[in-house]
Every structure is written in C-alpha cells, then in structure tokens.
C-alpha cells in the first residue's frame, strides 16, 4: 500500500495522438489530444483536470485508464510502469484503477436490472460466491444512498442522479484506490448536483479514495478539488493548489477562463469579459504557445518554442513566458 | 413598464400513456418592451413548454391548452387563426434561438442558402403571407446587404465566406452567433432564447451572453431567456421568473431577486450553487411527477417551512416589494433571515 502524501500515479511526458485521415484513409496529420503531459496524483487527494471541450481532458483520463493506448510517455501507478501492459496483464490493475463514464445512463445496459449491473464486476474480478457478492452489492448500495428495492429496476426507471449513484456503486464494489471521474456532474440539475458532490466527498473518506476529477465546471472543481490542472489544446498550462489557481491564477488562459464564470453578486461578465476569438483547429495548431493566437500578452517570443510548465512559485506551475504581467483590459 | 407579452393563468397538459401530465399549472408571466426576462428552473419545470406555447409550436397531438390567455402586443395568441399567426407573428414578431446550434441547421445546405430561405419568407421588407413563392431580385439584393451587415454586427469573421460554408464547417460558437443573427434578421419585438449557451464552453458562453445583451439593448428587443443556470441568468437578465414543477413561484427584478429571494425553493436553489460561503447543500427529495402532482403548493413536500395550509391550498401571489411577487404562504422574510 502507498502511504498518504506519496505519488499514487505519475505521468511522464504522456502523449496521445490521433491520426487525421483524408477520404482515402491516408494519414494527413496528427491530432495532438494529449501532448507531453507530466503530473502526479498523490494518495488521498482530489486532482481536478479542467478545460474546455476539445482540450484533451477526457482523452487524458482514458489514456491513463488504458482505454486509449498512449502514443508516448510513461504512466506509473503505485510504483509500477503500466504504460505497455498487455490486456491480460492489466486485468488485476483494473480493480485498483477505475473510470466512470460521462453519461451513466448510456453506460448501464438498458436490458439489465441494476442488481445485475452491480454484480458483473464482482463476477469478473473476484472469486466471491453468490451470497457474498449479494452482500457486497447491498453494502455498496446503501453507501451510495440507494434503497435495496432499486436492484430490481431497469436503468430507465431511475433518475439521472440515481443513475450516477449506480455508476459509482458499480466501480466501488471492487474497492479501487484511484477513480477517474469524467464529467461526473454534467447534465444534473444544481440541487441534485450538490447531493452527488457530497456523496463523492463522503465516499472518498469512507473508502480512502483518490480521485482524478475531470470537469469543465470550474465552480464545482473549486469546491471539491485539492489541486487543479488546467488544460488547453492538449497541454497542461497551469497546475497548482486550488486556492492558488482560483485566488491568483497566472496563465492568461486560466485568467480568462476564471473571468468567464458567472458569479452572482460580482461584476457581470457582460461588462468585464475580455477574451476574444475561439480556440484554433486542434489538427492544425499554431507554433509555440498554443494560446498565443488569442492571448492579450502574446509577443514574438511566444511563436518560437513551446513554453515549458515551470514552477515559478513553489507548488504552482504555469506554462507562460509572461505570467507575471497583468492582462490589459482585465 | 408597458408589457409586450402577458401570459395569464396558462394551463397546458400533455397526454401520456399514464394520464394527463399537468406541465403548466395556471402560470402567469410577463415581459416588458426591451426587457430581458430570465425564465429559470430545473429540468422538467415547464420553462421550455411555456416558451413553446408562446411561440405556438407545442406538439399538436399530445399538448392540451385548457385555459389561459397569451397576450402579445395586443393580440391573443391562443384565440387567433393559427395560419395568420404563422405568417404574421411567428418568425417575424417573435423569433427563436435554439439550445443546440449543432442540430438546428440543415446539414446538406450551405448557411447562405438557409439564411436566404429565411429572408425570402420573413424579411422585414416582405409582405406577410404574400412572400415565399417568388423572391424579387431587388429585395434579394437588399436582403443580402442586410444579412452581411448583421453578420458583421454579431462579430463573425469573413461574413461573405461563411455564407458559402456548410454548417459542419463552422464552430459551435459561430453557429450560435449565426442563430442570433437569424433571430434578429426579421426585426422581431421578442426573441425567445431557449438555453442558448448550455451547449457552449464558458469562454464562448461569456462572449455570446455579452453579444446578446448588447444587441438586445441596442435594438430594444425583448428577450425571453430560459436557463437552468442562475449564474447565467444573473449575467444577462433584467428580471427573473423562477418556475418549479409547472408553477411560477417567484418573479422579481434581477438585483432584488439575488439580494433577497423570498420563495423557499428559490433560496434553496441559490444555496445549491457551489460557493465558498455555504459549502454544498442540495435540496432533499425529488421533483414531483406531473401526472399526479402534490396538492396545494407543489413544492411543499420538499419545503422546510411547509405547514398544513401548504398542502391544502395553492398559495396566491404575494407582493413583497415593488415588482417582487412570490407565490408562497410563508415567504422567506429577508429582514429576519439577515440576522442569524
């Protein structure tokens, strides 16, 4: 077992490129969904991965899980390199490393009752008998706050928030150490979202879990994460403790992202938002810093080299050459 | 303010296999001229149904409008001839910005062709009803100039080029800008925007909100802005109406609304937003099924302030401030709540 505070998961220069093909299936380029990402996840923490659609945050989660084979780099989990494991070798690993899909309604089999969906991982990964499995399932079900009667329902008979609880119960039956939550609150109403978030926090304490929390919703990330990685077009542009990222963001992209969140009672973004333009085509990235085409601080130096992720302050890294400067107009 | 749109005691039900779902229960709503009104509520509260009822596009075979009046600029939209409304009001006086800019264009025609089709029927220069079958060359030319000017106004780069493109060739943010342009082209009095930024990223959402606010204010167009996100409503709306399970529960000017919510549901909804001050707190219970909704106030089974009266009688409207109306037997007392 890994003691708390040490690295549970370490990514070293992780890359995942997807080929872009023309109509004759000839490769005409690469879509760099995850490009040279290095970070660590400590035992017991919640690491938030935030960014807008297409920034590669889901691909990052799936590559860590082995759903996508990485193009380059290394994934080290509990001290073991798991980058190039064969499927049969990774089976034991799957128990410790789990992934929840964005849409639990779509990832539950519509023709299976909830009970059967919860039972399946135990059949695959453990040698438990039917009675022991049933006991484990009902324990987990009460942990996620669902009544026993739900075991006999089909996925379409329960609400979105409950489907999410089932999705979570399904992976917790295996008692994993690291859970990758991919957009766990998207599509939920705020009153339901709040109860689901509290559930995540309770379960984390109860089962001693570590989460990688992938989300585009910054206000949720701020509430529950210990550290945050901000991604833009496949790169981590800023990484640090949640209070630092939200209190004193340094990378101009992070600053623009934070100023775009509606905040009740604060200045309205319709009066203050300053970022123009849209992200460039991910298949045809600008040279150097990928944010330079929209960045108000952009200078000729930004076109040359890709700025590395550097710890300008202890525990707070950013990938910008001019992150000390103020953004004009902000 | 002189009201452009007044909805009074509107009742809409949907026929389902399990009975009639009472989706709108005597809803009252109004929008002033040039006002941006937010219609806020969680999924299933009836905000989209209300927006569609105003637009006159409820599904004919399942929706039943059993009572109520929708008064738009002096016309009763529920009593008038549907054909006349289709040519004179819908798409001309009242236009629509959809939630999903991805599926709202026809993928096999260029954007230019689709905007031209719109202008052929609904250009402000055209005669309602007479247009359509043929498109005079002079008007086609002036319409095109009008389109290009508006595409520049919504800050689309290269308006000429974009008209030649197919919908899949432009980004989501640009498609939503096009949708806003198309909603403005007929020079309407009211735009119904149904969750127009839900499908967009936050930075693009911020840009679109800024644009919509600026254009609506400049042109004096009223906007009915439905959203599930109170934060978005705060950004853009002059006044906010909250709906819960088919009833409107609170309506107030934006500043007053966020400073002192009076309905217990609204208050809990605001507290559900993740924020530093009060942590994370949800609302216990679930949204009721509309087939068999709770009697009286529909929120009473989940409400901490509920009394026997709440289950027995549907609360009337209480005026708690200038233009601040709340439908509750026990409205939250802002002054008393402030002192812990």
XYZ file of C-alpha atoms in Angstrom:
670
model
C 0.000 0.000 0.000
C 1.097 3.530 -0.702
C 1.107 5.847 2.327
C -0.794 9.162 2.055
C 1.042 12.101 0.538
C 3.125 9.993 -1.845
C 2.621 9.676 -5.576
C -0.048 7.177 -6.423
C 0.016 7.954 -10.109
C 2.759 9.631 -12.086
C 2.534 10.682 -15.722
C 5.794 11.388 -17.526
C 5.566 13.151 -20.864
C 2.339 11.378 -21.721
C 1.197 11.750 -25.318
C -1.857 10.593 -27.200
C -2.042 11.497 -30.867
C -4.908 10.528 -33.121
C -4.274 10.284 -36.856
C -6.228 12.630 -39.106
C -7.043 10.871 -42.354
C -8.323 12.098 -45.680
C -11.063 10.340 -47.671
C -8.592 7.748 -48.977
C -7.635 6.872 -45.381
C -4.182 8.319 -45.895
C -2.865 9.991 -42.793
C -2.558 13.732 -43.366
C -1.700 14.851 -39.861
C -1.925 14.252 -36.166
C -4.467 15.492 -33.702
C -2.450 16.004 -30.560
C -5.158 15.383 -27.976
C -2.709 14.952 -25.123
C 0.754 16.328 -25.728
C 3.602 15.903 -23.269
C 1.647 15.922 -20.032
C 3.593 15.307 -16.844
C 1.888 15.365 -13.483
C 1.479 13.385 -10.315
C -1.547 12.373 -8.302
C -0.931 11.994 -4.594
C -2.546 9.361 -2.475
C -5.804 10.637 -0.963
C -6.116 13.852 -2.954
C -8.649 15.061 -5.495
C -6.918 16.360 -8.587
C -9.131 18.454 -10.833
C -8.497 18.480 -14.582
C -10.298 21.411 -16.166
C -10.537 22.850 -19.622
C -12.989 23.452 -22.419
C -14.268 20.874 -24.857
C -11.528 19.548 -27.081
C -8.711 20.366 -24.664
C -7.910 16.674 -24.169
C -9.032 16.224 -20.578
C -11.204 13.177 -21.283
C -8.523 11.684 -23.528
C -6.068 12.127 -20.681
C -8.351 10.185 -18.334
C -8.951 7.442 -20.865
C -5.261 7.115 -21.706
C -4.396 6.739 -18.028
C -7.024 4.013 -17.836
C -5.599 2.173 -20.816
C -8.767 2.701 -22.848
C -6.557 4.508 -25.389
C -3.009 3.179 -25.840
C -0.610 6.094 -25.308
C 1.482 7.362 -28.226
C 4.419 8.148 -25.949
C 5.459 8.772 -22.374
C 5.053 6.723 -19.254
C 2.251 6.017 -16.778
C 3.449 4.870 -13.358
C 0.845 3.593 -10.937
C 1.828 2.617 -7.393
C 5.453 2.485 -8.490
C 4.846 0.135 -11.435
C 5.089 1.172 -15.066
C 1.714 0.312 -16.565
C 2.210 2.021 -19.930
C 2.565 -1.024 -22.139
C 0.719 -3.735 -20.261
C -0.998 -6.382 -22.325
C -4.749 -6.668 -21.726
C -4.437 -9.850 -19.655
C -1.689 -8.292 -17.543
C -3.746 -5.229 -16.805
C -6.743 -7.135 -15.525
C -5.577 -7.092 -11.897
C -4.780 -3.437 -12.251
C -8.312 -2.606 -13.356
C -9.568 -3.356 -9.872
C -7.437 -0.574 -8.407
C -7.849 1.945 -11.180
C -11.414 2.729 -12.162
C -13.145 5.092 -14.543
C -16.671 6.482 -14.544
C -18.090 7.449 -17.873
C -19.653 10.823 -18.540
C -23.138 9.510 -19.081
C -24.003 6.742 -16.645
C -27.386 6.272 -18.300
C -25.641 5.240 -21.501
C -23.019 3.092 -19.815
C -25.519 0.894 -17.980
C -27.002 -1.919 -20.029
C -30.645 -0.925 -20.630
C -31.730 -4.580 -20.580
C -30.058 -5.445 -17.314
C -31.536 -4.741 -13.928
C -29.400 -2.563 -11.648
C -28.630 -5.605 -9.492
C -27.111 -7.480 -12.415
C -25.023 -4.477 -13.481
C -23.651 -4.181 -9.959
C -22.916 -7.889 -9.750
C -20.991 -8.149 -13.001
C -17.680 -6.540 -11.918
C -17.568 -8.880 -8.916
C -18.052 -11.909 -11.141
C -15.239 -10.783 -13.408
C -12.726 -9.645 -10.818
C -13.366 -11.643 -7.670
C -13.921 -15.291 -6.842
C -16.732 -14.496 -4.429
C -19.767 -16.761 -4.183
C -23.253 -15.559 -4.978
C -24.200 -14.876 -1.352
C -21.023 -12.908 -0.647
C -21.481 -10.924 -3.833
C -25.037 -10.076 -2.878
C -23.868 -8.852 0.487
C -21.136 -6.699 -1.056
C -23.638 -5.201 -3.525
C -26.128 -4.287 -0.845
C -23.374 -2.703 1.293
C -22.284 -0.519 -1.594
C -25.854 0.340 -2.488
C -26.525 1.704 0.974
C -23.177 3.569 0.887
C -24.272 5.489 -2.210
C -27.674 6.137 -0.655
C -29.971 3.992 -2.787
C -32.706 1.715 -1.433
C -32.378 -2.052 -1.819
C -35.518 -2.084 -3.975
C -33.568 -0.386 -6.765
C -31.750 -3.632 -7.529
C -34.840 -4.820 -9.367
C -35.266 -1.697 -11.500
C -34.035 -1.037 -15.015
C -31.779 1.972 -15.724
C -34.569 3.916 -17.471
C -36.758 3.674 -14.383
C -34.455 5.789 -12.206
C -33.446 9.457 -12.419
C -30.172 10.871 -13.732
C -28.810 11.498 -10.247
C -29.630 7.924 -9.248
C -28.020 6.540 -12.406
C -24.876 8.382 -11.395
C -25.033 6.772 -7.978
C -25.376 3.368 -9.606
C -22.397 4.107 -11.867
C -20.373 4.977 -8.806
C -21.589 1.954 -6.848
C -20.595 -0.240 -9.741
C -16.948 0.713 -9.565
C -16.807 0.895 -5.775
C -17.781 -2.748 -5.420
C -14.212 -3.553 -6.449
C -12.709 -1.234 -3.813
C -10.395 0.696 -6.139
C -7.682 3.079 -4.970
C -7.885 5.610 -7.800
C -11.082 6.658 -9.543
C -11.134 8.799 -12.677
C -14.414 10.724 -12.693
C -15.150 12.021 -16.193
C -17.569 14.972 -16.031
C -19.415 13.437 -13.094
C -21.901 16.292 -12.708
C -22.695 17.225 -16.293
C -26.375 17.047 -17.096
C -27.505 17.212 -13.475
C -29.650 19.965 -12.017
C -27.882 22.051 -9.380
C -29.961 20.754 -6.474
C -29.108 17.167 -7.476
C -25.510 18.037 -8.302
C -24.980 19.250 -4.741
C -26.093 15.939 -3.253
C -23.950 13.962 -5.718
C -20.879 16.063 -4.852
C -21.432 15.473 -1.161
C -21.650 11.775 -1.929
C -18.263 11.860 -3.700
C -16.698 13.501 -0.658
C -18.305 11.062 1.799
C -17.240 8.031 -0.219
C -13.726 9.378 -0.546
C -13.414 9.430 3.250
C -15.199 6.143 3.734
C -13.228 4.140 1.163
C -9.943 6.079 1.258
C -10.189 7.004 -2.420
C -8.109 9.187 -4.676
C -9.976 10.987 -7.436
C -8.982 12.481 -10.735
C -11.921 14.800 -11.276
C -12.323 15.785 -14.937
C -14.748 18.648 -15.403
C -15.478 21.757 -17.378
C -17.413 23.227 -14.457
C -14.943 25.400 -12.608
C -17.195 26.266 -9.689
C -17.594 22.562 -8.881
C -13.857 21.939 -9.206
C -13.174 24.818 -6.850
C -15.441 23.270 -4.243
C -14.072 19.771 -4.129
C -10.545 19.560 -5.552
C -7.262 19.883 -3.673
C -5.172 20.624 -6.749
C -6.128 21.670 -10.259
C -4.545 21.131 -13.669
C -5.779 23.493 -16.375
C -5.550 22.128 -19.911
C -5.659 23.956 -23.230
C -5.399 22.074 -26.540
C -3.628 19.019 -25.162
C -1.215 20.822 -22.856
C -1.342 21.437 -19.131
C -0.915 25.208 -18.955
C -1.205 25.650 -15.207
C -1.005 23.321 -12.232
C -1.282 24.141 -8.566
C -3.289 24.102 -5.362
C -6.961 25.005 -5.829
C -6.756 28.182 -3.719
C -3.744 29.374 -5.705
C -5.294 28.658 -9.106
C -8.569 30.346 -8.225
C -7.100 33.034 -5.996
C -4.079 34.081 -8.035
C -4.195 32.477 -11.491
C -1.081 33.148 -13.534
C -1.510 31.798 -17.049
C -3.547 34.190 -19.212
C -5.790 31.315 -20.319
C -6.626 30.401 -16.734
C -7.318 34.048 -16.002
C -9.723 34.291 -18.927
C -11.393 31.023 -18.002
C -12.000 32.211 -14.459
C -13.304 35.578 -15.559
C -15.876 33.778 -17.742
C -17.612 32.069 -14.814
C -20.834 33.827 -13.887
C -20.608 34.919 -10.272
C -23.761 36.095 -8.589
C -23.243 39.378 -6.789
C -19.949 40.137 -8.549
C -19.300 42.238 -11.616
C -21.201 40.940 -14.613
C -19.182 39.211 -17.335
C -21.277 41.041 -19.929
C -19.392 44.114 -18.696
C -15.991 42.647 -17.936
C -15.140 39.666 -20.169
C -12.144 40.365 -22.373
C -11.125 37.198 -24.223
C -11.815 37.289 -27.964
C -11.842 34.571 -30.587
C -12.189 30.824 -30.401
C -9.661 28.008 -29.938
C -7.776 27.132 -33.147
C -8.337 23.884 -35.036
C -6.693 21.151 -32.909
C -5.491 19.397 -36.066
C -3.610 22.498 -37.158
C -2.075 24.042 -34.073
C -0.148 27.311 -34.012
C 3.607 27.075 -33.419
C 4.974 27.766 -29.979
C 2.434 28.566 -27.299
C -0.967 27.287 -28.336
C -2.792 30.113 -26.672
C -0.860 32.883 -28.420
C -3.494 33.389 -31.149
C -5.995 34.612 -28.532
C -3.618 35.844 -25.859
C -3.518 39.547 -24.994
C 0.068 39.130 -23.732
C 1.362 37.435 -26.877
C 4.807 38.566 -28.043
C 7.114 37.360 -30.860
C 8.899 35.022 -28.421
C 5.655 33.046 -27.999
C 5.798 31.863 -31.613
C 9.111 30.088 -31.247
C 9.315 27.476 -28.545
C 6.540 25.844 -26.609
C 6.764 27.401 -23.147
C 7.522 24.633 -20.614
C 5.477 24.077 -17.466
C 7.718 25.721 -14.853
C 7.221 26.129 -11.126
C 7.522 29.894 -10.876
C 6.204 29.687 -7.320
C 6.530 26.673 -5.017
C 3.788 24.177 -5.842
C 2.322 26.388 -8.567
C 3.497 25.816 -12.121
C 2.466 27.572 -15.313
C 3.484 27.404 -18.940
C 3.698 31.044 -19.891
C 6.660 33.289 -20.578
C 4.903 36.392 -19.268
C 2.746 35.106 -16.452
C 3.994 37.903 -14.161
C 2.396 40.563 -16.338
C -1.082 41.984 -15.932
C -3.585 41.379 -18.711
C -4.539 44.661 -20.392
C -8.249 45.359 -20.189
C -8.912 42.789 -17.456
C -43.363 49.449 -17.987
C -45.843 48.751 -20.720
C -45.884 44.993 -21.256
C -45.209 43.414 -24.617
C -46.164 39.927 -23.550
C -48.563 38.844 -20.831
C -49.322 35.225 -20.069
C -52.178 34.765 -17.613
C -53.352 31.585 -15.938
C -51.998 29.373 -18.687
C -52.709 25.679 -18.280
C -51.005 23.158 -20.532
C -51.201 19.397 -20.179
C -49.593 16.582 -22.099
C -51.489 13.399 -22.844
C -49.347 10.425 -21.856
C -49.948 6.686 -21.508
C -50.323 7.092 -17.774
C -52.695 10.063 -17.874
C -52.584 13.791 -18.291
C -49.341 15.398 -17.137
C -50.128 18.903 -15.939
C -46.993 20.589 -17.139
C -48.126 24.195 -16.720
C -50.472 24.946 -13.856
C -52.051 28.408 -14.166
C -48.798 30.137 -14.996
C -48.529 33.918 -15.066
C -45.675 35.614 -16.811
C -44.954 38.929 -18.418
C -42.205 40.641 -20.362
C -41.861 44.385 -20.822
C -40.716 46.089 -24.004
C -36.943 45.909 -24.322
C -36.692 43.799 -21.206
C -34.542 40.661 -20.872
C -36.539 38.267 -18.723
C -34.989 35.093 -17.388
C -37.176 32.044 -17.012
C -35.244 29.873 -14.603
C -35.923 26.386 -13.339
C -34.614 22.855 -13.225
C -35.281 20.267 -15.897
C -38.944 19.380 -16.119
C -40.209 22.614 -14.541
C -42.052 23.659 -17.672
C -39.880 26.525 -18.867
C -39.438 25.137 -22.362
C -43.143 24.277 -22.557
C -44.015 27.874 -21.704
C -41.558 29.171 -24.305
C -43.055 26.841 -26.903
C -46.614 27.776 -26.003
C -45.783 31.437 -26.602
C -44.153 30.555 -29.885
C -47.133 28.381 -30.791
C -45.118 25.261 -31.508
C -46.381 22.795 -28.913
C -46.809 19.292 -30.330
C -50.374 19.269 -31.655
C -51.284 15.674 -30.943
C -50.214 15.493 -27.311
C -50.388 19.006 -25.840
C -53.664 20.370 -24.478
C -54.020 24.047 -23.706
C -57.019 24.002 -21.382
C -57.119 27.564 -20.090
C -55.334 30.884 -20.139
C -54.500 33.855 -22.286
C -51.271 34.727 -24.073
C -51.426 38.381 -24.975
C -48.684 39.597 -27.293
C -48.694 43.243 -28.321
C -52.480 43.386 -28.041
C -53.151 40.095 -29.864
C -54.475 36.984 -28.180
C -52.169 34.284 -29.499
C -54.374 31.413 -28.356
C -57.580 32.735 -29.916
C -56.356 33.904 -33.306
C -56.244 31.948 -36.531
C -53.081 29.756 -36.478
C -52.425 30.475 -40.163
C -52.408 34.226 -39.576
C -50.090 33.800 -36.607
C -47.710 31.670 -38.620
C -47.319 34.323 -41.306
C -47.578 37.500 -39.256
C -46.216 36.708 -35.822
C -44.084 33.594 -35.610
C -40.645 34.069 -37.113
C -41.431 37.740 -37.718
C -42.571 39.379 -34.472
C -41.376 36.523 -32.260
C -38.206 34.654 -33.197
C -36.332 31.806 -31.618
C -32.751 30.962 -30.669
C -32.467 27.224 -30.020
C -30.467 25.453 -27.374
C -28.477 23.311 -29.721
C -26.803 25.154 -32.575
C -25.480 21.801 -33.853
C -28.760 20.247 -34.884
C -30.621 23.409 -35.806
C -29.104 23.842 -39.245
C -29.846 21.576 -42.151
C -26.530 19.807 -42.798
C -26.979 19.491 -46.572
C -27.478 23.163 -47.424
C -24.991 25.996 -47.129
C -25.540 28.534 -44.378
C -26.131 31.183 -47.042
C -28.922 29.150 -48.632
C -30.618 28.693 -45.288
C -30.433 32.370 -44.406
C -31.746 33.251 -47.871
C -34.704 30.943 -47.316
C -35.412 32.731 -44.062
C -35.227 36.142 -45.709
C -37.435 35.063 -48.609
C -40.293 34.485 -46.143
C -39.565 36.672 -43.163
C -37.502 39.660 -44.328
C -38.764 42.865 -42.686
C -39.279 44.289 -46.182
C -41.508 41.455 -47.280
C -45.313 41.443 -47.150
C -46.512 38.853 -44.585
C -48.097 35.902 -46.330
C -47.548 37.199 -49.868
C -43.879 36.347 -49.934
C -42.310 32.969 -50.356
C -43.281 31.701 -53.762
C -41.215 34.264 -55.564
C -38.327 36.406 -54.478
C -37.940 39.738 -56.299
C -34.391 40.411 -57.392
C -34.277 43.901 -55.850
C -35.331 42.591 -52.486
C -32.901 39.696 -52.709
C -30.099 42.222 -53.196
C -31.141 44.473 -50.322
C -31.729 41.462 -48.080
C -28.237 40.209 -48.795
C -26.746 43.530 -47.780
C -28.811 43.413 -44.608
C -27.593 39.877 -43.837
C -23.939 40.771 -44.354
C -24.265 43.817 -42.145
C -25.826 41.791 -39.355
C -23.200 39.039 -39.610
C -20.602 41.745 -39.070
C -22.584 43.038 -36.101
C -22.513 39.610 -34.442
C -18.713 39.669 -34.958
C -18.418 36.800 -37.382
C -15.126 36.882 -39.247
C -15.426 36.923 -43.054
C -19.244 37.122 -43.462
C -19.041 36.537 -47.238
C -17.060 33.347 -46.797
C -19.235 31.984 -44.032
C -22.364 32.134 -46.205
C -20.730 29.680 -48.617
C -19.864 27.209 -45.883
C -21.808 24.194 -44.666
C -22.901 24.053 -41.020
C -20.292 21.450 -40.046
C -17.513 23.735 -41.231
C -18.105 26.383 -38.558
C -17.563 26.094 -34.811
C -20.285 25.871 -32.172
C -19.762 29.439 -31.039
C -20.011 30.715 -34.603
C -23.145 28.673 -35.225
C -24.739 30.253 -32.166
C -23.736 33.704 -33.461
C -25.419 32.795 -36.744
C -28.529 31.698 -34.859
C -28.647 35.029 -33.042
C -28.189 36.846 -36.348
C -31.034 34.838 -37.877
C -33.263 35.622 -34.907
C -32.564 39.339 -35.350
C -32.928 39.494 -39.133
C -36.754 39.726 -39.234
C -36.505 42.656 -36.760
C -38.662 40.999 -34.128
C -40.114 42.504 -30.965
C -39.425 39.398 -28.908
C -36.670 36.793 -29.103
C -37.221 33.524 -27.278
C -33.807 32.118 -26.429
C -34.126 28.582 -25.065
C -30.945 27.809 -23.101
C -28.835 29.382 -25.857
C -25.494 28.871 -24.099
C -25.927 25.456 -22.490
C -24.066 23.620 -25.240
C -21.139 26.059 -25.244
C -17.877 26.347 -23.320
C -17.647 29.021 -20.627
C -15.434 31.425 -22.529
C -17.681 31.142 -25.600
C -20.743 31.426 -23.367
C -19.363 34.661 -21.941
C -18.870 36.036 -25.455
C -22.382 35.029 -26.552
C -24.035 36.485 -23.447
C -22.178 39.729 -23.944
C -23.279 39.843 -27.576
C -26.915 39.013 -26.863
C -27.135 41.610 -24.112
C -25.581 44.317 -26.282
C -27.750 43.622 -29.319
C -30.980 43.361 -27.344
C -30.276 46.634 -25.562
C -29.224 48.471 -28.726
C -32.219 47.343 -30.701
C -34.777 47.474 -27.906
C -35.771 43.857 -28.447
C -37.340 41.931 -25.567
C -35.716 38.604 -24.782
C -37.236 35.653 -23.015
C -34.171 33.771 -21.835
C -34.777 30.326 -20.419
C -31.977 28.729 -18.439
C -31.348 26.230 -15.679
C -28.316 28.176 -14.545
C -28.929 31.033 -12.107
C -25.418 32.327 -12.756
C -26.153 32.829 -16.436
C -29.453 34.491 -15.564
C -27.620 36.865 -13.254
C -25.313 37.886 -16.074
C -27.883 38.907 -18.609
C -31.404 39.326 -17.203
C -33.233 42.455 -16.071
C -35.909 40.436 -14.351
C -36.147 36.792 -13.312
C -39.076 34.427 -13.017
C -38.477 31.088 -11.323
C -40.585 28.047 -12.113
C -40.949 24.860 -10.133
C -42.890 21.791 -11.321
C -45.154 23.750 -13.633
C -45.876 26.726 -11.391
C -44.182 30.092 -11.373
C -43.022 30.640 -7.803
C -41.210 33.950 -7.793
C -40.677 36.934 -10.057
C -38.512 39.938 -9.297
C -36.069 42.436 -10.790
C -32.663 40.795 -11.027
C -30.886 42.798 -8.314
C -33.716 42.414 -5.831
C -34.049 38.731 -6.687
C -30.444 37.797 -5.955
C -30.158 40.067 -2.928
C -33.320 38.847 -1.214
C -35.007 35.737 -2.618
C -38.372 35.255 -0.941
C -39.556 31.807 -2.023
C -38.063 28.882 -0.051
C -37.393 26.983 -3.295
C -35.526 29.908 -4.829
C -33.497 30.326 -1.702
C -32.516 26.657 -1.622
C -31.743 26.729 -5.341
C -29.357 29.644 -4.833
C -27.735 27.773 -1.966
C -27.249 24.701 -4.156
C -24.816 26.645 -6.306
C -21.313 25.627 -5.311
C -19.760 28.531 -3.471
C -17.283 29.223 -0.738
C -19.728 30.766 1.726
C -22.147 27.945 2.347
C -20.453 24.816 1.063
C -22.520 22.351 -0.909
C -26.138 21.851 0.047
C -28.712 20.223 -2.164
C -32.487 20.193 -1.889
C -33.723 16.962 -0.302
C -36.324 14.972 -2.182
C -37.149 14.908 -5.848
C -39.090 16.900 -8.387
C -42.680 15.552 -8.299
C -44.205 13.578 -11.148
C -46.518 15.870 -13.050
C -49.100 13.129 -13.675
C -50.076 13.257 -10.034
C -48.538 16.426 -8.587
C -48.812 17.279 -4.877
C -51.931 19.262 -3.988
C -51.611 22.881 -2.921
C -48.111 24.244 -3.358
C -46.179 21.783 -5.472
C -43.006 22.431 -3.506
C -44.473 21.670 -0.075
C -43.216 18.030 0.258
C -39.610 19.287 -0.006
C -40.059 22.578 1.822
C -38.690 23.183 5.331
C -41.267 25.916 6.038
C -44.286 23.869 4.921
C -47.440 23.862 7.064
C -50.804 22.140 6.732
C -52.057 25.101 4.759
C -49.429 24.492 2.049
C -50.789 21.021 1.327
C -54.403 22.216 1.324
C -54.440 25.373 -0.731
C -52.414 26.626 -3.652
C -50.782 29.847 -2.487
C -51.798 33.082 -4.123
C -49.432 35.777 -5.248
C -47.977 37.947 -2.505
C -46.457 41.269 -3.429
C -43.381 41.577 -1.224
C -41.799 44.579 -2.843
C -42.065 46.794 -5.875
C -42.410 44.314 -8.775
C -41.348 41.455 -6.484
C -44.014 38.765 -6.459
C -43.880 35.424 -4.733
C -46.325 32.534 -4.683
C -45.946 31.180 -1.143
C -47.923 31.022 2.101
C -44.785 31.578 4.151
C -42.357 33.691 2.136
C -38.837 33.925 3.496
C -38.515 37.112 5.498
C -35.411 38.788 4.156
C -35.005 41.102 7.142
C -35.364 38.342 9.707
C -33.076 35.958 7.818
C -30.306 38.509 7.676
C -29.860 38.443 11.471
C -28.699 34.937 12.420
